[in-house]
Coordinates of C-alpha atoms in Angstrom, one line a residue:
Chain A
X603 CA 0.0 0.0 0.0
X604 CA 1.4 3.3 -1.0
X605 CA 2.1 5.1 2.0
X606 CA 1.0 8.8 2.7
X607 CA 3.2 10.6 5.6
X608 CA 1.6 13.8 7.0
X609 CA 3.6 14.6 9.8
X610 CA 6.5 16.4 9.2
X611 CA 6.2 18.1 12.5
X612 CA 7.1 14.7 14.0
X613 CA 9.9 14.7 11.6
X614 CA 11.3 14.6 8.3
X615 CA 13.1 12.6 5.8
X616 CA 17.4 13.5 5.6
X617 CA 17.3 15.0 2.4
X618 CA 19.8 13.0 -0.2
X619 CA 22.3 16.3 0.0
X620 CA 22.6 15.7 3.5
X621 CA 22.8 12.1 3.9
X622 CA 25.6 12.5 1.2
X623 CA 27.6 15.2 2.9
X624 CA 27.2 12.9 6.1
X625 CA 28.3 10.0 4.9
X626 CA 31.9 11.5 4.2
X627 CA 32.3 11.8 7.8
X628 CA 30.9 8.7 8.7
X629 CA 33.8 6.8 7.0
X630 CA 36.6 8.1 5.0
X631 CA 37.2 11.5 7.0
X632 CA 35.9 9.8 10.3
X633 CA 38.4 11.5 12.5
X634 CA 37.9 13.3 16.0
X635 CA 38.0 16.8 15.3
X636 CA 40.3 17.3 18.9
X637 CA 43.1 15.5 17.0
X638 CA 46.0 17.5 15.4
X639 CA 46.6 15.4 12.8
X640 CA 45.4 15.4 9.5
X641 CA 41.7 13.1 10.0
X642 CA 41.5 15.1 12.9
X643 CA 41.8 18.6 11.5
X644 CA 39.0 17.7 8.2
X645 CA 36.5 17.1 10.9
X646 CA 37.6 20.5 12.9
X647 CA 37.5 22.1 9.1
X648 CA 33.8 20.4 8.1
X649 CA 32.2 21.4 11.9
X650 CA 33.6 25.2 10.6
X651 CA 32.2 25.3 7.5
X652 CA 28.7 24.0 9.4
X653 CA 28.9 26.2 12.0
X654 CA 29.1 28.7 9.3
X655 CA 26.1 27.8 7.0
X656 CA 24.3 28.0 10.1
X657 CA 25.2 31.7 11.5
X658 CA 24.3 33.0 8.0
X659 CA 21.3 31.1 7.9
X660 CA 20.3 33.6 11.8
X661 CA 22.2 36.6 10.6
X662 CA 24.9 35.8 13.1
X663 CA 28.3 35.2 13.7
X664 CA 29.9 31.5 13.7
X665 CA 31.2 32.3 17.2
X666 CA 27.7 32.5 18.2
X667 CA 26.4 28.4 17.4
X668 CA 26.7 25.6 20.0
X669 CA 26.1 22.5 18.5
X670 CA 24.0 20.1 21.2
X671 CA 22.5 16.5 20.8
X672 CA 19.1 18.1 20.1
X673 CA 17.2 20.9 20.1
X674 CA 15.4 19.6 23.9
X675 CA 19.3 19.8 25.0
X676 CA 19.5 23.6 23.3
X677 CA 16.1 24.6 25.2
X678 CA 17.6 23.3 28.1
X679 CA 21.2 25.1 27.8
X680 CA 19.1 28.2 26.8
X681 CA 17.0 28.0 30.2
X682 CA 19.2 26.6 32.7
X683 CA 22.5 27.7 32.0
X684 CA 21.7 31.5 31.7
X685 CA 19.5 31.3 35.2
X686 CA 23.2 29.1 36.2
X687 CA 25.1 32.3 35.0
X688 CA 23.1 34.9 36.7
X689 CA 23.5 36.4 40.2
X690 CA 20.0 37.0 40.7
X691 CA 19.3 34.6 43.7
X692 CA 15.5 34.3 42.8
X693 CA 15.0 34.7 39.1
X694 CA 12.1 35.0 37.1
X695 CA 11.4 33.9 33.8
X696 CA 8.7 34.5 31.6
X697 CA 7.4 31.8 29.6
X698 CA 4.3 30.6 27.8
X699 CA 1.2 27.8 28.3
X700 CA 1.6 26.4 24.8
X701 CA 5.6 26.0 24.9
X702 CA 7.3 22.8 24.0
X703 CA 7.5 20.0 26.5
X704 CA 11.3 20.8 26.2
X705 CA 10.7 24.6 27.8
X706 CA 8.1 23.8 29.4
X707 CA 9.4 21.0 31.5
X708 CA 13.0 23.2 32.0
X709 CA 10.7 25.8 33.7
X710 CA 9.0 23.1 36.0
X711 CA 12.2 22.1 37.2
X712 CA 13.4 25.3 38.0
X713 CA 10.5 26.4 39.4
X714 CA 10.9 23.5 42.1
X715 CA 14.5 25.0 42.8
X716 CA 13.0 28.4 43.6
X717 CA 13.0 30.0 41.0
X718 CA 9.9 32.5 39.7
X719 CA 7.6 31.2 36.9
X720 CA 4.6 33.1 34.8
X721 CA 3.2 31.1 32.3
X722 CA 1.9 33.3 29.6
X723 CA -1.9 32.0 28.7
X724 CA -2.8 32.7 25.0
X725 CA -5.9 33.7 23.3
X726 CA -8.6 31.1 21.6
X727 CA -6.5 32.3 18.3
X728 CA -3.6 30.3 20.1
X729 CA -1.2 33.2 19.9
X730 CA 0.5 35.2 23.0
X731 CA -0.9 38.5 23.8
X732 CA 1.6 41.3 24.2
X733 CA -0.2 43.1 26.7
X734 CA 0.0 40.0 28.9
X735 CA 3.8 40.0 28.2
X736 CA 4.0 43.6 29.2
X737 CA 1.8 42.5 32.8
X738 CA 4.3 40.1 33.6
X739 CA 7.8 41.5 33.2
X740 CA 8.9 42.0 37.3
X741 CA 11.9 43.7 38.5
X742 CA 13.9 40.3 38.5
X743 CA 12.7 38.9 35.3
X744 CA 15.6 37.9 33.9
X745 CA 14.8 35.6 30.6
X746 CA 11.6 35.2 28.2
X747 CA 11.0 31.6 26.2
X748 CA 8.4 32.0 23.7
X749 CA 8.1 29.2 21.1
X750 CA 8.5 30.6 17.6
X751 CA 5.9 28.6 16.0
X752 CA 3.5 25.8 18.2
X753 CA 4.3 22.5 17.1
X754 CA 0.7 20.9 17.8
X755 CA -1.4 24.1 16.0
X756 CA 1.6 25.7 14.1
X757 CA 0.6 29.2 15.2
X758 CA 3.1 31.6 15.0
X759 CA 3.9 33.8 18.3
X760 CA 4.9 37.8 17.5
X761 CA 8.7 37.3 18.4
X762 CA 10.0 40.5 17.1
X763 CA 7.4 42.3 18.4
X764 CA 8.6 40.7 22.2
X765 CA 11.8 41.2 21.4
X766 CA 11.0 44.5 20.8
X767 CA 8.7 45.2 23.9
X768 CA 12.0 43.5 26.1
X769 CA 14.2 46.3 24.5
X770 CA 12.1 48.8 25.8
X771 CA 11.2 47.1 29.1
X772 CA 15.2 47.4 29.6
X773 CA 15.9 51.2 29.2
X774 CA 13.0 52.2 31.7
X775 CA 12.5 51.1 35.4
X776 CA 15.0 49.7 37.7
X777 CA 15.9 45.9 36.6
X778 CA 18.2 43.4 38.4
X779 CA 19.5 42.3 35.4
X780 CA 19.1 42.2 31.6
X781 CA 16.6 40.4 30.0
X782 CA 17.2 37.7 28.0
X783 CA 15.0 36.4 25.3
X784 CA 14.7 32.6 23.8
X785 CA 12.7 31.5 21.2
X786 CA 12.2 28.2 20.0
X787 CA 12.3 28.0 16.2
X788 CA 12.6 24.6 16.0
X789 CA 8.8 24.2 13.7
X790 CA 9.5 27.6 12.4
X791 CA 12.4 27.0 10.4
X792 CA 11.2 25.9 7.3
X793 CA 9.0 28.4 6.8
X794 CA 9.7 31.7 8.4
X795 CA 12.6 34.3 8.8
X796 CA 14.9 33.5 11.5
X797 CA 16.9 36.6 11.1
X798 CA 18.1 36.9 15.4
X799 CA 18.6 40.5 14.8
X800 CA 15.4 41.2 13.3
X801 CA 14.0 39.0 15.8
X802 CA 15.8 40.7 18.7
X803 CA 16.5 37.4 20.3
X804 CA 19.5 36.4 22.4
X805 CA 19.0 32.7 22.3
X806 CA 17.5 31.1 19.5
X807 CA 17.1 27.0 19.3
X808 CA 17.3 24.9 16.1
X809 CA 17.0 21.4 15.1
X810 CA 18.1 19.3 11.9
X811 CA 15.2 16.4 11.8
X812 CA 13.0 18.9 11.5
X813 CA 14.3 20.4 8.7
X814 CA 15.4 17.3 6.3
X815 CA 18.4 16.7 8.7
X816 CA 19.4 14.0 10.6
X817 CA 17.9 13.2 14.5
X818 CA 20.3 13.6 17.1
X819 CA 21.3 17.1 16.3
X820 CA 20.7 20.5 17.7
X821 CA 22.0 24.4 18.1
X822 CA 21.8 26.9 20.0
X823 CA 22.5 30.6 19.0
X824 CA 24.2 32.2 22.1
X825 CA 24.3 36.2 21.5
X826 CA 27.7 37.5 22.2
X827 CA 28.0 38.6 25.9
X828 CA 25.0 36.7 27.1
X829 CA 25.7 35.4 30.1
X830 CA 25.4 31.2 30.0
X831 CA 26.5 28.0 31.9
X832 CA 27.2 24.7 30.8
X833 CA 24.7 21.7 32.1
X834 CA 27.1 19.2 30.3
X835 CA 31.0 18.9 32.0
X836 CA 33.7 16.9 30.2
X837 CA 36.4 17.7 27.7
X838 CA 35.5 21.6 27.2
X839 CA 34.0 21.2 23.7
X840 CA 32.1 23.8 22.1
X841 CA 33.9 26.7 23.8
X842 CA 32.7 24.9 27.0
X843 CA 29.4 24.8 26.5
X844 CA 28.8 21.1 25.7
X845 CA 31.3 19.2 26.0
X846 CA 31.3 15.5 24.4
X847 CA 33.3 14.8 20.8
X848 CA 31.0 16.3 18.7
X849 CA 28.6 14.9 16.0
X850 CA 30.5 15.4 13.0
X851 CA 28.1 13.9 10.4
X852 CA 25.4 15.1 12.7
X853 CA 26.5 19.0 12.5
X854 CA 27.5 18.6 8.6
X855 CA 24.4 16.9 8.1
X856 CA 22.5 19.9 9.8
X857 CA 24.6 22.4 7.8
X858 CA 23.8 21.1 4.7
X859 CA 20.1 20.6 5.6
X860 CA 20.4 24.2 6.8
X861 CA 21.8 25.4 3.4
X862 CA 18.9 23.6 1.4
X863 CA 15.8 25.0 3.6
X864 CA 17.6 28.6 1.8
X865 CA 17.4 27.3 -1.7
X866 CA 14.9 29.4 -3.4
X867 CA 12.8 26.4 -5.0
X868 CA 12.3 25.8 -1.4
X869 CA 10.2 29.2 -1.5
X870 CA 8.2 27.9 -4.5
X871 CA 7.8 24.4 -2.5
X872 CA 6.0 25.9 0.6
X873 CA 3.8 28.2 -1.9
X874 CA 2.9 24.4 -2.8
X875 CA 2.6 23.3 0.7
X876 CA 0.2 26.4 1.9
X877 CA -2.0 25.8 -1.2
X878 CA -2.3 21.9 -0.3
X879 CA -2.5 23.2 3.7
X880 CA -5.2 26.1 2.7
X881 CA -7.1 22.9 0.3
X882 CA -7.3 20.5 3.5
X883 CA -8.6 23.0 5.9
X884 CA -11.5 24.1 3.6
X885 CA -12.5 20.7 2.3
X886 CA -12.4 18.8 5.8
X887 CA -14.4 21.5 7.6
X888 CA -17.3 21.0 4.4
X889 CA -17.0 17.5 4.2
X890 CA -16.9 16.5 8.1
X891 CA -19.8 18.0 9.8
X892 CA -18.5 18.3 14.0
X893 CA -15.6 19.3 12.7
X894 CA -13.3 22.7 14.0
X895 CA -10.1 23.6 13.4
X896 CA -7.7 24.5 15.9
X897 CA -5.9 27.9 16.0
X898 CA -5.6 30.9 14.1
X899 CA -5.8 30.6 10.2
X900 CA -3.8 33.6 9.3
X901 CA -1.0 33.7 12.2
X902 CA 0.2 29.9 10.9
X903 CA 2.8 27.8 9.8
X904 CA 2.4 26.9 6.3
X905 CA 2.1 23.0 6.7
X906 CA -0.2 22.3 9.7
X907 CA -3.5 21.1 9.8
X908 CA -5.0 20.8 13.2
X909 CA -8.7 20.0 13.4
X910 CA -10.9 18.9 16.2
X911 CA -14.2 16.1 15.3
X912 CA -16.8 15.3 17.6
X913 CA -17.5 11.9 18.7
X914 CA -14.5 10.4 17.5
X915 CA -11.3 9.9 19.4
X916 CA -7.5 11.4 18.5
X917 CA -5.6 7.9 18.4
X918 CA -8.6 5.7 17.2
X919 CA -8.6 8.1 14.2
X920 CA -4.8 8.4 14.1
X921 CA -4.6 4.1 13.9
X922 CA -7.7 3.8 11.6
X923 CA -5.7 6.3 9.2
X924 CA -2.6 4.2 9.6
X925 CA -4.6 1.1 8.6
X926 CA -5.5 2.9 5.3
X927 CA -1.9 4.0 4.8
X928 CA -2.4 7.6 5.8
X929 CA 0.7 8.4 8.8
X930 CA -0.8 12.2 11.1
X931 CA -0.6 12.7 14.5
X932 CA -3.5 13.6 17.6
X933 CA -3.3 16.0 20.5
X934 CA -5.3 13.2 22.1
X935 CA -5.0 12.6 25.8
X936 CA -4.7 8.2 25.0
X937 CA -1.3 8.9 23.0
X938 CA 0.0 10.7 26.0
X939 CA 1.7 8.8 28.7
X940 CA 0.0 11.4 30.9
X941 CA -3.1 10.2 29.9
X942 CA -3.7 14.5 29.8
X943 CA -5.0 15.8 26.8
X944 CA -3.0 18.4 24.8
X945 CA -1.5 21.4 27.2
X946 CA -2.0 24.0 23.8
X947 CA -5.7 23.0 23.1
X948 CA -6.5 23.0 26.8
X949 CA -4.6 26.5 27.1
X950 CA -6.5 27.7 23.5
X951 CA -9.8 27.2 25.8
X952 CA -10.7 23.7 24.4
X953 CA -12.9 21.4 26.3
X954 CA -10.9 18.0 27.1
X955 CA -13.7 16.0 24.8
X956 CA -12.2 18.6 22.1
X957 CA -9.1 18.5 22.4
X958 CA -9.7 14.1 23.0
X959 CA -10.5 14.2 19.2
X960 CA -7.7 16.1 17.4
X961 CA -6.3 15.2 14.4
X962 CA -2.9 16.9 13.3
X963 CA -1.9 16.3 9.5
X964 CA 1.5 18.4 8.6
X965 CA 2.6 18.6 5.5
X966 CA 6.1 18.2 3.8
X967 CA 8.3 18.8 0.8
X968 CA 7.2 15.5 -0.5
X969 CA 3.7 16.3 -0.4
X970 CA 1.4 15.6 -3.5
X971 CA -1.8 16.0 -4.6
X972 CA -2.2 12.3 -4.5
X973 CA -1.5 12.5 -0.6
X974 CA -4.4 15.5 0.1
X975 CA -7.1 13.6 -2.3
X976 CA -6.0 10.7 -0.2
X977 CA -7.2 12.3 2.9
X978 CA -10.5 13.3 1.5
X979 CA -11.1 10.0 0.2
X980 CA -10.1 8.2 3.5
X981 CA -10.9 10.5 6.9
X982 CA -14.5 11.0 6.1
X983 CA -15.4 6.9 6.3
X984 CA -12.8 6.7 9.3
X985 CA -14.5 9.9 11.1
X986 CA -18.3 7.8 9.9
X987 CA -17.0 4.5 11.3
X988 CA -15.6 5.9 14.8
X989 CA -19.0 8.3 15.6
X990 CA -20.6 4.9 14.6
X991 CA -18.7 2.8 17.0
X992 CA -19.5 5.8 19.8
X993 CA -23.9 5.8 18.8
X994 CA -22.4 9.6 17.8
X995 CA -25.2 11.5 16.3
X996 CA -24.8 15.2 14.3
Chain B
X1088 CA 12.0 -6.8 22.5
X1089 CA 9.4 -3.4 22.3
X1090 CA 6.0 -4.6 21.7
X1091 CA 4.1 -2.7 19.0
X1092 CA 1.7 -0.5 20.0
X1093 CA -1.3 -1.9 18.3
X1094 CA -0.8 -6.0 17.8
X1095 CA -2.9 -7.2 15.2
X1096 CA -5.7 -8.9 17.1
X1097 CA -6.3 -5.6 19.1
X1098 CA -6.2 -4.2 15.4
X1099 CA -8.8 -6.6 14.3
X1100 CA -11.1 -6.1 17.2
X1101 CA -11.1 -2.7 16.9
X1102 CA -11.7 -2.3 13.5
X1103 CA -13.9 -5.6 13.6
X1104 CA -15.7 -5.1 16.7
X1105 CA -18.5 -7.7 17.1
X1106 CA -20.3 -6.6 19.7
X1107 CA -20.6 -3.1 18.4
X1108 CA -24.4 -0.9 19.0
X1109 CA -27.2 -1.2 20.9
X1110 CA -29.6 -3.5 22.6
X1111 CA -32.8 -2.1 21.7
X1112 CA -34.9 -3.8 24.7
X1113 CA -32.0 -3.9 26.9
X1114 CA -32.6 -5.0 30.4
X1115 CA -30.0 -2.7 31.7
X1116 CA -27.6 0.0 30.5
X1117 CA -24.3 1.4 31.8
X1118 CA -22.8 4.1 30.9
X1119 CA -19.6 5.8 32.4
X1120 CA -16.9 8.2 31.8
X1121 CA -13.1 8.6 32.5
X1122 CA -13.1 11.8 33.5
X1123 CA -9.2 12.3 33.2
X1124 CA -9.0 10.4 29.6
X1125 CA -12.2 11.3 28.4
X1126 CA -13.0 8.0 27.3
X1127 CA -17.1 7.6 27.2
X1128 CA -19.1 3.8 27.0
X1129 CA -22.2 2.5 27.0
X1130 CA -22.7 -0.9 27.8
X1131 CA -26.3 -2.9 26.9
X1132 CA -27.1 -6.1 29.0
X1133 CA -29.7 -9.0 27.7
X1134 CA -29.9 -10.9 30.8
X1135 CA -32.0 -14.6 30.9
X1136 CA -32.6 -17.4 33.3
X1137 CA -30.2 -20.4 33.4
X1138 CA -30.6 -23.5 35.5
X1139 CA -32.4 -20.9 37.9
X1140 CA -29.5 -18.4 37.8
X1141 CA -29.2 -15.1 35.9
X1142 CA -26.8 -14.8 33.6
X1143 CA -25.9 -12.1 30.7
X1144 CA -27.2 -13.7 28.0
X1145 CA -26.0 -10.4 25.3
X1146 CA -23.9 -7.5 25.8
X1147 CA -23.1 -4.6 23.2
X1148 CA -21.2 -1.9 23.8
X1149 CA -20.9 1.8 22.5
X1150 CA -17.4 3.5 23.1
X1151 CA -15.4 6.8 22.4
X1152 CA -12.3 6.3 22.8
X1153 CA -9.0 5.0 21.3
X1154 CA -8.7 1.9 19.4
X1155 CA -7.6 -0.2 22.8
X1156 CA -10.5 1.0 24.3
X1157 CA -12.8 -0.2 21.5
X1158 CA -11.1 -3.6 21.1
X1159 CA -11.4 -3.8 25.2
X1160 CA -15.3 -3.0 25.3
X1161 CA -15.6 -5.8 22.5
X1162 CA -13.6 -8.2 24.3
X1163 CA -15.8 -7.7 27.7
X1164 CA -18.8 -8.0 25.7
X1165 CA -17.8 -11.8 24.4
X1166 CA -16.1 -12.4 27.7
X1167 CA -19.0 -11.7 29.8
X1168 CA -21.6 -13.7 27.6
X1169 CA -23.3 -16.9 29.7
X1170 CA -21.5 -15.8 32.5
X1171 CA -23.7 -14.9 35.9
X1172 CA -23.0 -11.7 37.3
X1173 CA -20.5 -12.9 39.9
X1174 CA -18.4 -14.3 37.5
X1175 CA -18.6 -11.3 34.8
X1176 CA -17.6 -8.9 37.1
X1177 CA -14.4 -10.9 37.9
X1178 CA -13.0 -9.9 33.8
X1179 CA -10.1 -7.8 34.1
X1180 CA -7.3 -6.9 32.1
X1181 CA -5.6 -9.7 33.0
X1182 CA -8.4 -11.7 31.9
X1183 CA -8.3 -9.8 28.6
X1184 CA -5.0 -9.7 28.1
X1185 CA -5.1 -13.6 28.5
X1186 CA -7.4 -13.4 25.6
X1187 CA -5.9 -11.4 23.4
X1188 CA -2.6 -10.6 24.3
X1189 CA -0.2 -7.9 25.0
X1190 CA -1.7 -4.3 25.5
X1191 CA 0.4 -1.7 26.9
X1192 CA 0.3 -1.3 30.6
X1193 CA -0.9 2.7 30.5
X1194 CA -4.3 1.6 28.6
X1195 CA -5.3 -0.8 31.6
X1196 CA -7.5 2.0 32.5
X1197 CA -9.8 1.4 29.6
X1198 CA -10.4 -2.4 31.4
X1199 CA -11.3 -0.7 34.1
X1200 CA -13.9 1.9 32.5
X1201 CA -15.5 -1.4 30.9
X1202 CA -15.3 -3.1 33.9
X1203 CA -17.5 -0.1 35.6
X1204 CA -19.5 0.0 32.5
X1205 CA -20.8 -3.6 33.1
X1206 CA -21.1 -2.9 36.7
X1207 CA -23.4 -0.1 35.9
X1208 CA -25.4 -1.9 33.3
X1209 CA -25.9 -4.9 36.5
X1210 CA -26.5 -2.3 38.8
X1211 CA -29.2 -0.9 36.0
X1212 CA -31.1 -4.3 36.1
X1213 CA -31.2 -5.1 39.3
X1214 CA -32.6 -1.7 39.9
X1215 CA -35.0 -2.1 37.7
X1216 CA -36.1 -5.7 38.1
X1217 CA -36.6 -5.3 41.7
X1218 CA -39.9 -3.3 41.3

């Protein structure tokens, strides 16, 4: 059976430019870039020439990229080690309700230790209010983590606008320190500008799985002069922010993936992408009666779908779909270990038996028509045979 | 070795389900909710008299949930067939996983909204038979 994958947000296939560029390093020029001789010092050069595609992909300097074993690691370096660098003994830090388990969880932890938490709520739209940001800031706020773009309901958060707001926050009233600001831009990537200076960021996260790369491979930008500690001790790597012998394939394989996501066909690719997204939005919502979709339609990421049906359950539809070749995700609370529905539908104002039937389809480079008339062939029997199994009545 | 998340009889039960709907003159029904999953069932009881006992003689089931649930409310259904009501209250997970094999350890909670759905639909009979 042919299969039809729609969830990139999950993660996506290397793309044959990187897997090629990888492969170098996996065998012929396999040497640990920490040596002086001659295997050693191609690895040391390829990690450069990484680093580099990656600064000019954020506008930065090469100076400014740590590599880490994934972009959760990078959130985590972003959140822990500046609150380890800072002198404020009780630090508060400003995050949001629909942030990344990865942030989210960082902030928990801390939280525990002492330190001061808001969690932003956001409006039904699924997008942070600035005014709330504004509310929040305190004396002794020292950093902000907004997610760039949701990964559940791909709406995308006003990040230059915060980093804007933090800028001004900082010349007026008496602060204990400088505020920092981290964005996760893991989803956004693909599709938006991740320009740190136009986003005014001081920390920005990445990852390469998401973006045609290979797993197991992360960055983090680290503005000049922010203050940061390490959470990972050992050999000094990584200007001493992670140590560990680094990834080589990993960080050439996220170079290269970083230098295709800027090739201009990728532009005409997600024109593609928004057309099939803007298609499978309109049609479902006519087709499906009980059907909603979740989040903002204008303030989103060009590939996601997420839509909400009544009387039919998130991971019954997601393994029905899978039966009939069709691979999506669900916010649902049964995929969960938690048993908890989705934190982001609950924080968009969802009920729990809305958020229990989500369906997120997220669409990719590979994409076809063949996969969207797919859906529309297959969801509406698998939507008719669940609200049958549940005596669901429209 | 990881177990897959869906093993093919689970797959086929919940696709398959035999003992899907309702019992139109059902001598009692149960119906319950997980509040913290937001699993919902309904479970219909036939009940007739054997050798001077009561015993289920039908049982269908109505469920929103995921596909373990569905393929649990089915099993219970069969399981629970010519069985008194002492004895069909005894099926359990174990009992069910016995049947059909592995399911993963965080879904036993859908057992146990079928097992309350059954108790229910009992509770639903007896209420009703006593007047």
């Amino acid at each position: 059976m042919p299969k039809t994958y729609l969830d990139y947000a999950a993660t996506t296939p290397c793309d044959p430019k990187v897997t090629r560029a990888m492969s170098v390093f996996l065998k012929k020029d396999f040497g640990n870039p920490s040596s002086i001789h001659n295997f050693g010092q191609k690895a040391s050069m390829a990690i450069g020439g990484a680093r580099q595609s990656v600064a000019e992909f954020l506008g930065c300097e090469s100076e400014e990229i740590v590599f880490t074993g994934s972009a959760t690691e990078a959130d985590n370096l972003a959140i822990f080690g500046t609150v380890k660098a800072s002198k404020i003994t009780k630090p508060h830090i400003i995050t949001s309700q629909i942030e990344h388990p990865a942030v989210l969880e960082s902030c928990r932890e801390l939280e525990k230790q002492g330190a001061e938490i808001t969690y932003l709520p956001v409006n039904k739209d699924g997008v942070v209010e600035i005014a709330e940001l504004k509310k929040a800031l305190r004396p002794n706020t020292l950093l902000v983590s907004i997610i760039y773009a949701n990964n559940e309901v791909g709406t995308i958060q006003p990040i230059a606008e915060i980093g804007e707001l933090i800028g001004h926050a900082m010349s007026s009233g008496h602060r204990m320190s400088k505020i920092y600001f981290h964005t996760d831009a893991v989803q956004a990537a693909n599709f938006l500008d991740c320009d740190v200076k136009k986003l005014g960021v001081d920390l920005l996260t990445l990852s390469a799985h998401k973006i045609y790369g290979p797993k197991g491979i992360g960055a983090l930008y680290v503005k000049k002069g922010t203050p940061i500690a390490p959470v990972i001790y050992g050999g000094g790597h990584e200007r001493g922010l992670r140590s560990g012998t680094e990834n080589v394939a990993g960080i050439v394989g996220l170079g290269q993936a970083i230098k295709e996501i800027q090739n201009p066909k990728l532009k005409i690719q997600n024109i593609k992408i928004r057309q099939f997204r803007d298609k499978l939005i309109k049609t479902i919502l006519k087709i499906i009666p009980g059907s909603r979709l979740n989040g903002s339609l204008t303030q989103r990421l060009a590939n996601n779908v997420n839509i909400s049906f009544d009387g039919a359950e998130g991971e019954a539809i997601i393994v029905m779909l899978d039966q009939k070749g069709i691979a999506a995700s669900t916010g649902s609370a049964c995929s969960s270990g938690s048993l908890e529905p989705s934190h982001v539908l609950l924080a968009m104002g969802l009920s729990e038996e809305q958020a229990h039937g989500s369906l997120r389809l997220t669409l990719g480079k590979l994409t076809t028509q063949q996969d969207i008339e797919k859906v529309f062939k297959v969801l509406p029997t698998v939507i008719q045979r669940l609200r049958k199994i549940s005596g669901y009545h429209s | 070795m990881e177990q897959p998340y869906y093993t093919k009889k689970i797959l086929e039960r919940f696709i398959h389900p035999r003992n899907l709907g309702k019992i139109k003159d059902a001598d009692g029904i149960g119906d319950t909710q997980n509040l913290r999953c937001g699993d919902l069932m309904n479970l219909y009881i036939k009940v007739a008299k054997q050798d001077g006992r009561e015993i289920i003689k039908d049982a269908k089931f109505e469920t929103i949930g995921c596909g373990h649930a569905i393929a649990i409310s089915d099993m219970i259904c069969d399981l629970v067939k010519g069985k008194t009501f002492e004895e069909a209250q005894k099926v359990g997970f174990e009992t069910i996983v016995k049947e059909i094999g592995p399911i993963p350890p965080v879904k036993m909670h859908c057992a146990k909204l079928a097992q309350a759905a059954l108790k229910a639909a009992i509770d639903d009979y007896l209420k009703k038979s006593k007047k």
